[in-house]
Short mmCIF file of C-alpha atoms in Angstrom, two decimals:
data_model
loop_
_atom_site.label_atom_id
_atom_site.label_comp_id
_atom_site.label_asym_id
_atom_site.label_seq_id
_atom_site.Cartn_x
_atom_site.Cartn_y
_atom_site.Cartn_z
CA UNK A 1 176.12 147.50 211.53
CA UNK A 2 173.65 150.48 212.07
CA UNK A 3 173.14 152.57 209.50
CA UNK A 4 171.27 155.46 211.00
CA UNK A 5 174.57 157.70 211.57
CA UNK A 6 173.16 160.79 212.02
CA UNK A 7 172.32 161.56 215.82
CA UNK A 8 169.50 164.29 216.90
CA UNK A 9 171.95 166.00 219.65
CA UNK A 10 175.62 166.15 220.44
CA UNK A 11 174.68 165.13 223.93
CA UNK A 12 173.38 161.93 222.35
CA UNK A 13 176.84 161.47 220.13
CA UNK A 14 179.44 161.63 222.79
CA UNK A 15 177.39 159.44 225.61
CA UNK A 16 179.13 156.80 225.37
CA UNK A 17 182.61 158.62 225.67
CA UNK A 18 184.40 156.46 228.88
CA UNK A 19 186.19 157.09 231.44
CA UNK A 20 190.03 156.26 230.31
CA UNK A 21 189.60 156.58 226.55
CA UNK A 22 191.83 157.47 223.73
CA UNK A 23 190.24 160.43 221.82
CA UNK A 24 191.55 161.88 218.73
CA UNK A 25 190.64 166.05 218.57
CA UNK A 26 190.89 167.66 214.52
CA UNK A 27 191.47 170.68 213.73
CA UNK A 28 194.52 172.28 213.10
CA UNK A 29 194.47 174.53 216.37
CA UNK A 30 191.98 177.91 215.41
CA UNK A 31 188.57 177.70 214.24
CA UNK A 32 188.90 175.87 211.37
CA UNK A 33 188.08 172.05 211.83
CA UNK A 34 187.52 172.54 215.42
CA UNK A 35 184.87 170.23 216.58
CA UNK A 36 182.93 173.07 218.91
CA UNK A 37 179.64 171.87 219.92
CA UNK A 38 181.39 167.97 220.19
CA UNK A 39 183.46 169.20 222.72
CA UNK A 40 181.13 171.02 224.44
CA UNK A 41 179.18 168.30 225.40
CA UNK A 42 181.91 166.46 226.22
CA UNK A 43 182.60 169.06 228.74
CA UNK A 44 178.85 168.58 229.81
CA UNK A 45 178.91 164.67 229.46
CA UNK A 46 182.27 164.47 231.23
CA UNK A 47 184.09 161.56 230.76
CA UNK A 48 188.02 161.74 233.05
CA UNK A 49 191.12 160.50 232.50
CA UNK A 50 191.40 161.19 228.65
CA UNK A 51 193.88 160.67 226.34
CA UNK A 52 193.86 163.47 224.32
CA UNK A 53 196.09 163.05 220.85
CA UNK A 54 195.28 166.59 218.48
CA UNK A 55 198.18 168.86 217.05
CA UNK A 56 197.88 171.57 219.94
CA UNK A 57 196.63 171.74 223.21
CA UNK A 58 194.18 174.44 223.49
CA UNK A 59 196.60 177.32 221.67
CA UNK A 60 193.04 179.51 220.26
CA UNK A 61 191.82 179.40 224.01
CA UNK A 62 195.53 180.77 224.78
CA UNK A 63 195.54 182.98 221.89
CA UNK A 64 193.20 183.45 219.70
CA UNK A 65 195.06 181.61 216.95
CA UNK A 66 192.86 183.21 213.92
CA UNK A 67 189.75 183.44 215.88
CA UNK A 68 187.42 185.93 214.67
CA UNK A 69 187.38 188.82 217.26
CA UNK A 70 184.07 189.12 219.59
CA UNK A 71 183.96 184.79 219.38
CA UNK A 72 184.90 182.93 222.15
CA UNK A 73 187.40 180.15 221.20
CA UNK A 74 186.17 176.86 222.02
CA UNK A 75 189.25 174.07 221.86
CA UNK A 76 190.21 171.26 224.02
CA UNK A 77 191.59 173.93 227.06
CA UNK A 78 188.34 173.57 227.87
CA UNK A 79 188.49 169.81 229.00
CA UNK A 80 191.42 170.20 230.22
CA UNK A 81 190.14 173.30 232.53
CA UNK A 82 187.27 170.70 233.98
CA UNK A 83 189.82 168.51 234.81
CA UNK A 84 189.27 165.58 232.53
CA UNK A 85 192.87 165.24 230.90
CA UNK A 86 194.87 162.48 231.57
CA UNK A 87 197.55 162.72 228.97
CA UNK A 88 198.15 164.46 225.74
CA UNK A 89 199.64 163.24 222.55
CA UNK A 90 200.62 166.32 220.68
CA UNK A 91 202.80 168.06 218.61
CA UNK A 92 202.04 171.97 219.86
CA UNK A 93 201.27 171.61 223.61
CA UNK A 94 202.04 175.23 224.86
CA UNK A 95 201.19 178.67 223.32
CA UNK A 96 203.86 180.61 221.52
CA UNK A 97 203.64 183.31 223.83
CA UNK A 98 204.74 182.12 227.47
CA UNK A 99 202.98 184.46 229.03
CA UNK A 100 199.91 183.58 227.57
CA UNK A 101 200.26 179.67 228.77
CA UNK A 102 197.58 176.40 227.40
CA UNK A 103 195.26 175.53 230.26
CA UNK A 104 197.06 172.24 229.35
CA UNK A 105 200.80 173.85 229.94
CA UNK A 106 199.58 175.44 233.62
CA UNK A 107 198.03 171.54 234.31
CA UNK A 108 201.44 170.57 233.03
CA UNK A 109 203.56 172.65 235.21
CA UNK A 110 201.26 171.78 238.36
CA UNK A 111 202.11 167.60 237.11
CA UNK A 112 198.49 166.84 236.80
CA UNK A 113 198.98 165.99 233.34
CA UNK A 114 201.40 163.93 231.14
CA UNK A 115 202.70 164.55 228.07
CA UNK A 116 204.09 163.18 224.49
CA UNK A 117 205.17 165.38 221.92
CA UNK A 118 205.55 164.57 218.59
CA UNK A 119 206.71 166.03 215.63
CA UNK A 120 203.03 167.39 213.32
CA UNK A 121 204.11 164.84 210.54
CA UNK A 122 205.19 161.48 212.60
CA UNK A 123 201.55 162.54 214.18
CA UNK A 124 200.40 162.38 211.15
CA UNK A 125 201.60 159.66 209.80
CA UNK A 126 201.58 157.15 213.03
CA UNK A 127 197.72 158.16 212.41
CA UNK A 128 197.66 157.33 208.41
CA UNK A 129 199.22 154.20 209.30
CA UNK A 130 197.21 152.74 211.97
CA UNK A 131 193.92 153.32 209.93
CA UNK A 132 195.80 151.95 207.10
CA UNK A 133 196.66 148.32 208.67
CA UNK A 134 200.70 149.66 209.12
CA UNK A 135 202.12 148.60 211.98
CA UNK A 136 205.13 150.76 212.55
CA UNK A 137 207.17 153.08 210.01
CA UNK A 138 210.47 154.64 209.40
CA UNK A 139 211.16 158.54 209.39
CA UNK A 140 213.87 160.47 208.61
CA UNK A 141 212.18 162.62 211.19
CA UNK A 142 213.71 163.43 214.32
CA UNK A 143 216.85 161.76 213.68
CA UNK A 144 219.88 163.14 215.55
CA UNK A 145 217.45 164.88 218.66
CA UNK A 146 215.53 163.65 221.36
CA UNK A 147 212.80 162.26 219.31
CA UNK A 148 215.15 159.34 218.71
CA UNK A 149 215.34 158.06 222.16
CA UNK A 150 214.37 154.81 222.82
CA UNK A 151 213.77 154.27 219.18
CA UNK A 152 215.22 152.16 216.74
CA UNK A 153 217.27 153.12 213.48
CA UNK A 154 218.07 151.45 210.59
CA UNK A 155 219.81 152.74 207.76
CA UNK A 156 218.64 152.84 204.20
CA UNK A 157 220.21 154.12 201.37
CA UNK A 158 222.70 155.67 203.15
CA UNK A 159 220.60 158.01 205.57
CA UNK A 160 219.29 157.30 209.09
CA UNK A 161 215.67 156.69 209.86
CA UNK A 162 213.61 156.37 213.29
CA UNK A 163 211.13 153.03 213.86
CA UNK A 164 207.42 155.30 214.67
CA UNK A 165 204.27 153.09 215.36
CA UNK A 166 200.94 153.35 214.53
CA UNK A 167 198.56 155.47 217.09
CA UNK A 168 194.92 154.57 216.79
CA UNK A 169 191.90 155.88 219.09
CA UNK A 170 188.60 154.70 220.30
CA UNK A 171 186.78 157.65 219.25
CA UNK A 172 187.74 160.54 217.13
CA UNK A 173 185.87 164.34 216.80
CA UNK A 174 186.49 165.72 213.84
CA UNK A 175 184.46 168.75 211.59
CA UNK A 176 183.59 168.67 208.12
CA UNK A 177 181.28 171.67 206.60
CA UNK A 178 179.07 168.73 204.53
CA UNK A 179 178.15 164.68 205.08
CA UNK A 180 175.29 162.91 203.72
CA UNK A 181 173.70 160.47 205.79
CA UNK A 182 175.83 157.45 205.07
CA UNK A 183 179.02 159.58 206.58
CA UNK A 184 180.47 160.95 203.42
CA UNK A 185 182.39 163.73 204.22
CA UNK A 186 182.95 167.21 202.43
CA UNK A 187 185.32 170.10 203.91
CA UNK A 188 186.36 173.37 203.20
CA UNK A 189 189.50 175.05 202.90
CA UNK A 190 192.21 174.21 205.18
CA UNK A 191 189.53 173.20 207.88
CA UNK A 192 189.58 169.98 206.34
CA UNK A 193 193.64 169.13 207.95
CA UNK A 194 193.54 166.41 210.20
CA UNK A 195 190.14 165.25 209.98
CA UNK A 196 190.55 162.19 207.66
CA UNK A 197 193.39 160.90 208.76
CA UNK A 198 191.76 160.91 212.31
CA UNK A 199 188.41 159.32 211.14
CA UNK A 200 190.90 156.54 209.86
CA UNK A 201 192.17 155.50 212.96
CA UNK A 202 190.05 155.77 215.49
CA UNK A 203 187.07 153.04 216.15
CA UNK A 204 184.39 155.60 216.55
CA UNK A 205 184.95 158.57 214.68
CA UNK A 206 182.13 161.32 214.86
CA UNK A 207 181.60 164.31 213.03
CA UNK A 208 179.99 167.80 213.31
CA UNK A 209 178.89 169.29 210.24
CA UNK A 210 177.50 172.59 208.93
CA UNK A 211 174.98 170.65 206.32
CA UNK A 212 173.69 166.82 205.95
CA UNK A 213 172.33 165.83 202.52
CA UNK A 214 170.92 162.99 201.29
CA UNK A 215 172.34 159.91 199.51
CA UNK A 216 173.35 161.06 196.27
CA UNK A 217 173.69 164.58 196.76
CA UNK A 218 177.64 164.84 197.64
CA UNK A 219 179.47 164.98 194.03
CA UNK A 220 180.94 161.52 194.64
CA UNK A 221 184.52 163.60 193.37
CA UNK A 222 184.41 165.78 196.31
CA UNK A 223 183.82 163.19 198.91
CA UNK A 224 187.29 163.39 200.60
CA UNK A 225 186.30 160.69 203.68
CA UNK A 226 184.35 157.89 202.62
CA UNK A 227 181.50 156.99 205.05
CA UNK A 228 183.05 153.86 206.06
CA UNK A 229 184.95 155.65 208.05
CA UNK A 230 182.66 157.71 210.29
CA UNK A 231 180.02 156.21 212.85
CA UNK A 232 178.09 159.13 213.63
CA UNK A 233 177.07 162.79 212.57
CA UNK A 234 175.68 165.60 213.84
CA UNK A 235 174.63 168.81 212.40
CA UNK A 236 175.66 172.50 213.94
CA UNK A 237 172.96 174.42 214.61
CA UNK A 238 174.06 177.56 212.67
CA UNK A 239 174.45 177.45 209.07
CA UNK A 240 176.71 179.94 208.43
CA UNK A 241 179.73 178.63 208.31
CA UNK A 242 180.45 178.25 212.03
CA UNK A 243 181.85 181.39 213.18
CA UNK A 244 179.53 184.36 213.47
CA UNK A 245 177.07 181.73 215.47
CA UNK A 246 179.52 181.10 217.62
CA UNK A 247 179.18 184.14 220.15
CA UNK A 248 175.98 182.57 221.42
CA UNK A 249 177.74 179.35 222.67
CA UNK B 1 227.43 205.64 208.04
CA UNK B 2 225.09 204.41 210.33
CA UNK B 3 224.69 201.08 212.09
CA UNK B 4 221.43 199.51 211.11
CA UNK B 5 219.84 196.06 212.07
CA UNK B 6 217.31 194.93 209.75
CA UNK B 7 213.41 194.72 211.00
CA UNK B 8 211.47 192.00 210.44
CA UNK B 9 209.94 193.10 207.06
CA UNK B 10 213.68 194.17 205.43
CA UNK B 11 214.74 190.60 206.64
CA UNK B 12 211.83 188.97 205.14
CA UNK B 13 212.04 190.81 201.86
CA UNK B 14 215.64 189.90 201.92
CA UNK B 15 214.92 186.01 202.24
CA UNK B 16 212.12 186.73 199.71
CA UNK B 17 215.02 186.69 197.60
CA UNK B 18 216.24 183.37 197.68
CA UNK B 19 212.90 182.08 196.39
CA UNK B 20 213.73 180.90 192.95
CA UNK B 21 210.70 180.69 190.32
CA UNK B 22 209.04 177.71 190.19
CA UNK B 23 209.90 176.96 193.98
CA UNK B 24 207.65 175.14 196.48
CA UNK B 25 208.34 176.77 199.61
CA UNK B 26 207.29 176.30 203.36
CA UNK B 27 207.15 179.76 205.75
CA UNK B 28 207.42 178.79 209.21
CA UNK B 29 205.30 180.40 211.81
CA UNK B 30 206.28 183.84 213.37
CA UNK B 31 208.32 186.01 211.15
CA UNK B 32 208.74 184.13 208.31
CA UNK B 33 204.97 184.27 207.04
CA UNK B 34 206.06 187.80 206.38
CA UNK B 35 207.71 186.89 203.22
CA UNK B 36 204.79 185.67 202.04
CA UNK B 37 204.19 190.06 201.42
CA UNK B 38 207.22 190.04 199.35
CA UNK B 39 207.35 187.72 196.63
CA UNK B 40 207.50 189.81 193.27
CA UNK B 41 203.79 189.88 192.24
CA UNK B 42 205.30 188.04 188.80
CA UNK B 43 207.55 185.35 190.09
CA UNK B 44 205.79 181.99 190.49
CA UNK B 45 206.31 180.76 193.83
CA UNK B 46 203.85 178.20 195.16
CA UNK B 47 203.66 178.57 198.96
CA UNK B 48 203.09 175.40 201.06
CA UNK B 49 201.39 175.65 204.55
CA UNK B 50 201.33 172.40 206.81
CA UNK B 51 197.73 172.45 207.63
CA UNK B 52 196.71 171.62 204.11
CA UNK B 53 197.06 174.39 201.34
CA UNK B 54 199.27 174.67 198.30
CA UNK B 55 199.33 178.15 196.43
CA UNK B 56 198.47 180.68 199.09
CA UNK B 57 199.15 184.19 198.75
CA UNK B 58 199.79 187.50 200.88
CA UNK B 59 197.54 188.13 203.77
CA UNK B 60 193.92 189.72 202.71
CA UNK B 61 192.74 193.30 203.49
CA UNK B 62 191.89 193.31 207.62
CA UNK B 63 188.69 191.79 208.03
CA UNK B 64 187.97 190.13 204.13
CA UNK B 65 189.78 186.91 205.17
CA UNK B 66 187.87 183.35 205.60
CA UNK B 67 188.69 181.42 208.66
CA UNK B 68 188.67 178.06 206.46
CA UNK B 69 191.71 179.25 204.35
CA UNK B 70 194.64 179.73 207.48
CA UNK B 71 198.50 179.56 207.11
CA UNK B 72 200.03 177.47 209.98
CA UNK B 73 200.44 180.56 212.29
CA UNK B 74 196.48 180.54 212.57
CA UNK B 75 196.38 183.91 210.03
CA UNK B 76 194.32 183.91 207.23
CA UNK B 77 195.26 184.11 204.25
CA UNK B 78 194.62 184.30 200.27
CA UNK B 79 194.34 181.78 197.54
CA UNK B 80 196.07 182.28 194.79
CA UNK B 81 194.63 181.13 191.17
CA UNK B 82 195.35 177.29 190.86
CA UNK B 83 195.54 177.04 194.63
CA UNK B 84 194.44 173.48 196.55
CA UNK B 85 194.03 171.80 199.47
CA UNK B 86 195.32 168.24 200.87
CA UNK B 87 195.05 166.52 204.15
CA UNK B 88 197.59 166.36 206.94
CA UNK B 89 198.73 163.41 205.93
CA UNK B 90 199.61 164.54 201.61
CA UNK B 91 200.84 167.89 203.62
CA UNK B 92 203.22 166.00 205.30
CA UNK B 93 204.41 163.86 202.24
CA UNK B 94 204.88 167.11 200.38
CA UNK B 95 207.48 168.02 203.42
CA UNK B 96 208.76 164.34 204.47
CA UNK B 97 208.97 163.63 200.98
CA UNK B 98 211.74 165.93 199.56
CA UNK B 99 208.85 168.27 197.41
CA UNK B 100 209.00 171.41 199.19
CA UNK B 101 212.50 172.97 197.32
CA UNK B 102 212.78 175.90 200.02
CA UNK B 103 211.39 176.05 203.89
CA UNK B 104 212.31 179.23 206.14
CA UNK B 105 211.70 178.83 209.24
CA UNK B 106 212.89 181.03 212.51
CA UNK B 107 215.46 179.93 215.28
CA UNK B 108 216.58 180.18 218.50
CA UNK B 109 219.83 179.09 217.55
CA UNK B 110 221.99 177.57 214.38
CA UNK B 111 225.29 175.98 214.87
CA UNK B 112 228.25 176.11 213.17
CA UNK B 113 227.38 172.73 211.13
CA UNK B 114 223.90 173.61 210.58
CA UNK B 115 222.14 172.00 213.62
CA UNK B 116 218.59 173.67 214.28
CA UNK B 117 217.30 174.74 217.72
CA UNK B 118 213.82 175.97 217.11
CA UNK B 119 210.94 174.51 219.19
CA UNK B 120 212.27 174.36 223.35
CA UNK B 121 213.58 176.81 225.61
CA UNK B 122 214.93 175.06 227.98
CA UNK B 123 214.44 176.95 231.40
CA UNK B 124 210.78 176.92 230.33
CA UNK B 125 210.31 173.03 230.29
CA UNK B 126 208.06 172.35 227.79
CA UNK B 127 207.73 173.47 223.99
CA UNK B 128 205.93 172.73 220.66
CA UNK B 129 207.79 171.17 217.80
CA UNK B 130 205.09 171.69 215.43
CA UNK B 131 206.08 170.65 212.29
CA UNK B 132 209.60 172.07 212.23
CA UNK B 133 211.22 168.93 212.53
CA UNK B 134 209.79 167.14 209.24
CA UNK B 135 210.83 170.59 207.35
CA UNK B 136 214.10 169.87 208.62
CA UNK B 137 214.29 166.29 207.54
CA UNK B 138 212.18 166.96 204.22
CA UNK B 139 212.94 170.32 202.96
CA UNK B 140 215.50 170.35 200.11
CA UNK B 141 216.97 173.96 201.37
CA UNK B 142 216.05 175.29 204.68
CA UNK B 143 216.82 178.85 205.23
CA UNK B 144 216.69 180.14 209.62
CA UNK B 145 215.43 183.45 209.45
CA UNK B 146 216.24 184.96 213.15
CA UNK B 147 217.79 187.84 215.18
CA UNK B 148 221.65 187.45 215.08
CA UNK B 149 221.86 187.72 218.79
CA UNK B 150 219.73 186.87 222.08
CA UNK B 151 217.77 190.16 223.67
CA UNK B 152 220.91 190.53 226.07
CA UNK B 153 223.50 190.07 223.10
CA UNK B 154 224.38 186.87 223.47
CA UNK B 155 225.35 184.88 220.08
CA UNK B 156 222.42 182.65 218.94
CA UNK B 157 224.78 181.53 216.02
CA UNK B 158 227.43 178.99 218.21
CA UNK B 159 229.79 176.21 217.67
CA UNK B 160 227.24 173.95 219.29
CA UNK B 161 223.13 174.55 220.13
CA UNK B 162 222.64 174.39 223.58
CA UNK B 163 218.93 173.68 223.34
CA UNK B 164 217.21 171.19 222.25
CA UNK B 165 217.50 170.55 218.34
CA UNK B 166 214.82 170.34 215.37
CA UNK B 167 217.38 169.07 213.08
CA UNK B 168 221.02 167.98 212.62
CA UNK B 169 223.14 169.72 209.81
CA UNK B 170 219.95 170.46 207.80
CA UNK B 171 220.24 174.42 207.75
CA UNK B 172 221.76 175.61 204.50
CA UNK B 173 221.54 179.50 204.66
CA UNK B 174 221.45 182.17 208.05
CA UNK B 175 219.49 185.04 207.05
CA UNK B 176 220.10 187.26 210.39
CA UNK B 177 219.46 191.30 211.53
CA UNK B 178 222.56 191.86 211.02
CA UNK B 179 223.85 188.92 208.38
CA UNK B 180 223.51 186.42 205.38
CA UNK B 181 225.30 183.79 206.20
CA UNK B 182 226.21 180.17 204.24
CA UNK B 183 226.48 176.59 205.91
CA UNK B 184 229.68 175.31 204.29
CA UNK B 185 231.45 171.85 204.45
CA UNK B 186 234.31 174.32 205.46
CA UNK B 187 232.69 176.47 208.00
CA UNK B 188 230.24 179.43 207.96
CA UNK B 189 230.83 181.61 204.78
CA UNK B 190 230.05 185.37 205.62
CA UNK B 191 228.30 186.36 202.66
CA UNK B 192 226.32 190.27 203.17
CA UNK B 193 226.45 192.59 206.09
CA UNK B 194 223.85 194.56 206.99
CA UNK B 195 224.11 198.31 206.35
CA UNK B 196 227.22 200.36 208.15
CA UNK B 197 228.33 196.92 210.07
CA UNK B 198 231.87 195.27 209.68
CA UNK B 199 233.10 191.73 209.43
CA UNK B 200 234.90 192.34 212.59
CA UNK B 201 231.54 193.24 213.67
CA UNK B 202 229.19 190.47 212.99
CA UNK B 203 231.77 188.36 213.86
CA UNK B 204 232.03 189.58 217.30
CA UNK B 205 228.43 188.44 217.77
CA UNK B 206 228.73 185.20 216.54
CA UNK B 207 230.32 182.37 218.28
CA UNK B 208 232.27 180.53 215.84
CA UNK B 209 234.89 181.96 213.46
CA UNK B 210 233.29 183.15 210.24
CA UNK B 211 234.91 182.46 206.94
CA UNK B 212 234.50 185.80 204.54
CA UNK B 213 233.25 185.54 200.83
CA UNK B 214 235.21 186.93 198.66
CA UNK B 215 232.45 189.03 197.22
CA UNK B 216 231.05 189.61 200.23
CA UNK B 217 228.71 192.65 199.99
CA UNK B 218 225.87 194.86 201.97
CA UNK B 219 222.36 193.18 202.06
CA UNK B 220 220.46 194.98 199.43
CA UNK B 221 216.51 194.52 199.93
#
């Protein structure tokens, strides 16, 4: 197993994205935990037919979704406008405004696209599990509407539950603001969402970070993701914090 | 004396109201992250957002908030002293797990047994279910906080949803325009009116019959 995690470019951590793969996207759908500059050389690197599984589908590009004004949201809209989306697994697929539409609704509408959604916390969870060994799970979720279909129920205790299964990825890009160089992650604020649940399940799971650190210097406390779980890091080339640098992208 | 329906902020400070202290509580996107402004600054209520953070406050002054502390609309937002953060996975056992006591969230439309329709418009196809559907399985209480009627007049309050739903039977309180409304075993219990409007009214604009409370009142905010 290598142990050199941290990569010199992002163009050097996403080469060996493939054609056809599963890729998990954090963030929570604004700025915060967005992987920017990992998606941005995914644009470049351009790997097709993706699976796409992150909570919304390009809603900041839509929107702005908290974006500071003058920065240019980055999200996945941007993969999805260079025509490398095959599918998305999601729980927030359009904008709330319809007549600002995702890149990924328009796609949608045109049937260049497929779609799965899924409610934020059987996303979640279907995540948790698979990094966790869990095959399958029941959820009170969805019960009684059309998440149910062509699932099965069993009761306990008196109350209905739906059978969800575990969703794992070959790679995952996720954002943390600190990792040392064994892949101990640190995040801040609400940025951190679905980033370690996502480095959990998928087999590759990179991150971009603000700051790397050596060995020692992450207050073994605060480490929220163990390094175990993360295959590769690479550092932002701003550091302040992610979002004034990003008008120059 | 005048017929009034309630904006957005009287309707918020109204459901601010059923926030007990002590109360974890979820605010759904749109309107309801406006009651977040209305909590009495000396009530402890502990506000839950799905992407992560327990104990935020009201939104900060324009242009002092931090882009790593969001609600789940996307808008920043404060900390309040003993605040936290947890990942999506502990957000969603906070909701899944029956420890949020109160979630409001808004509607397109509530049905007579308490059915939520909150995440699809039909004609358009597609639509985002978020994490609506957990609050509705997990949330001890959930309150729908939503106009009483479509933007041509049409009841959103029916016998039956005609959209998709979030959740079956798992809306305890209507907090409407127009309205406060209870879920009952024995129908819907019309509880406040809004100011100048009659029972005959309200229930004009709602599809199935409304049962009147006894003490029912006007909606003081």
């Amino acid at each position: 197993m290598s142990t050199n995690k941290v990569c010199a470019t992002f163009r050097e951590a996403v080469a060996d994205l493939f054609d056809g793969a599963v890729l998990m996207i954090g963030g929570f759908g604004g700025v915060g935990g967005m992987p920017h500059y990992l998606l941005l050389a995914l644009r470049e690197q351009g790997a097709r037919d993706l699976t796409i599984i992150s909570n919304t589908m390009g809603i900041a590009s839509a929107m702005g979704f908290g974006t500071p004004k003058g920065v240019r949201p980055v999200d996945v809209s941007i993969l999805v406008e260079n025509g490398q989306v095959r599918k998305a697994i999601t729980t927030f697929p359009t904008s709330p405004s319809p007549s600002r539409p995702t890149a990924f609704e328009l796609a949608y509408r045109r049937g260049q696209v497929e779609l799965e959604t899924v409610p934020q916390g059987t996303l979640t969870e279907r995540m948790r599990a698979a990094g966790a060994g869990i095959a399958a799970f029941y959820t009170p979720t969805g019960v009684g509407t059309v998440v149910e279909q062509g699932k099965e129920k069993r009761v306990f205790d008196g109350r209905e539950y739906i059978l969800e299964c575990a969703l794992k990825s070959d790679f995952a890009l996720i954002r943390a603001r600190q990792a040392d160089t064994l892949g101990n992650l640190v995040y801040r604020g609400t940025s951190r969402n679905f980033a370690p649940i996502m480095a959990m399940a998928a087999r590759v799971t990179i991150a971009e970070v603000d700051y790397i650190v050596q060995p020692g210097e992450l207050d073994p406390e605060a480490v929220v993701t163990t390094g175990i779980f993360v295959k590769r890091i690479v550092k932002r080339p701003s550091h302040t914090g992610g979002y004034q640098g990003m008008g120059a992208l | 004396m005048a017929k009034v329906r309630l904006t957005p902020e009287l309707m918020a400070m109204r459901a601010a109201q059923e926030l007990p202290e002590g109360a974890v509580v979820n605010l759904g996107i749109g309107m309801p992250t406006l009651v977040a402004n209305h909590i009495p600054p000396d009530r402890l209520v502990i506000l839950h957002s799905e992407n992560g953070v327990v104990g935020y406050g009201p939104f900060p002054p324009e242009g002092q908030g931090d882009p790593d502390v969001v609600n789940a609309g996307g808008e920043m937002a404060t900390l309040k002293p003993g605040a936290c953060f947890v990942h999506h996975a502990d957000s969603f056992a906070i909701i899944r797990g029956g420890h949020v006591d109160v979630a409001i969230l808004g509607a397109y439309q509530v049905s007579e047994q308490g059915d939520l329709a909150n995440w699809m418009i039909p004609a358009r196809g597609i639509g985002s279910i978020g994490g609506a559907a957990d609050l509705a399985a997990g949330a001890r209480k959930l309150i729908a906080l939503m106009e009483h009627t479509t933007r041509d007049g049409q009841p959103r309050i029916l016998r039956r949803c005609t959209y998709p739903l979030t959740g079956r039977r798992c809306v305890r309180l209507v907090i409407t325009d127009l309205a406060v409304i209870e879920v009952t075993p024995r129908g819907l219990l019309l509880k406040e009116l809004a100011p100048g409007w009659t029972a005959k009214e309200v229930q004009e604009l709602t599809e199935p019959e409304l049962l009147l409370a006894p003490d029912l009142r006007a909606i003081e905010v």
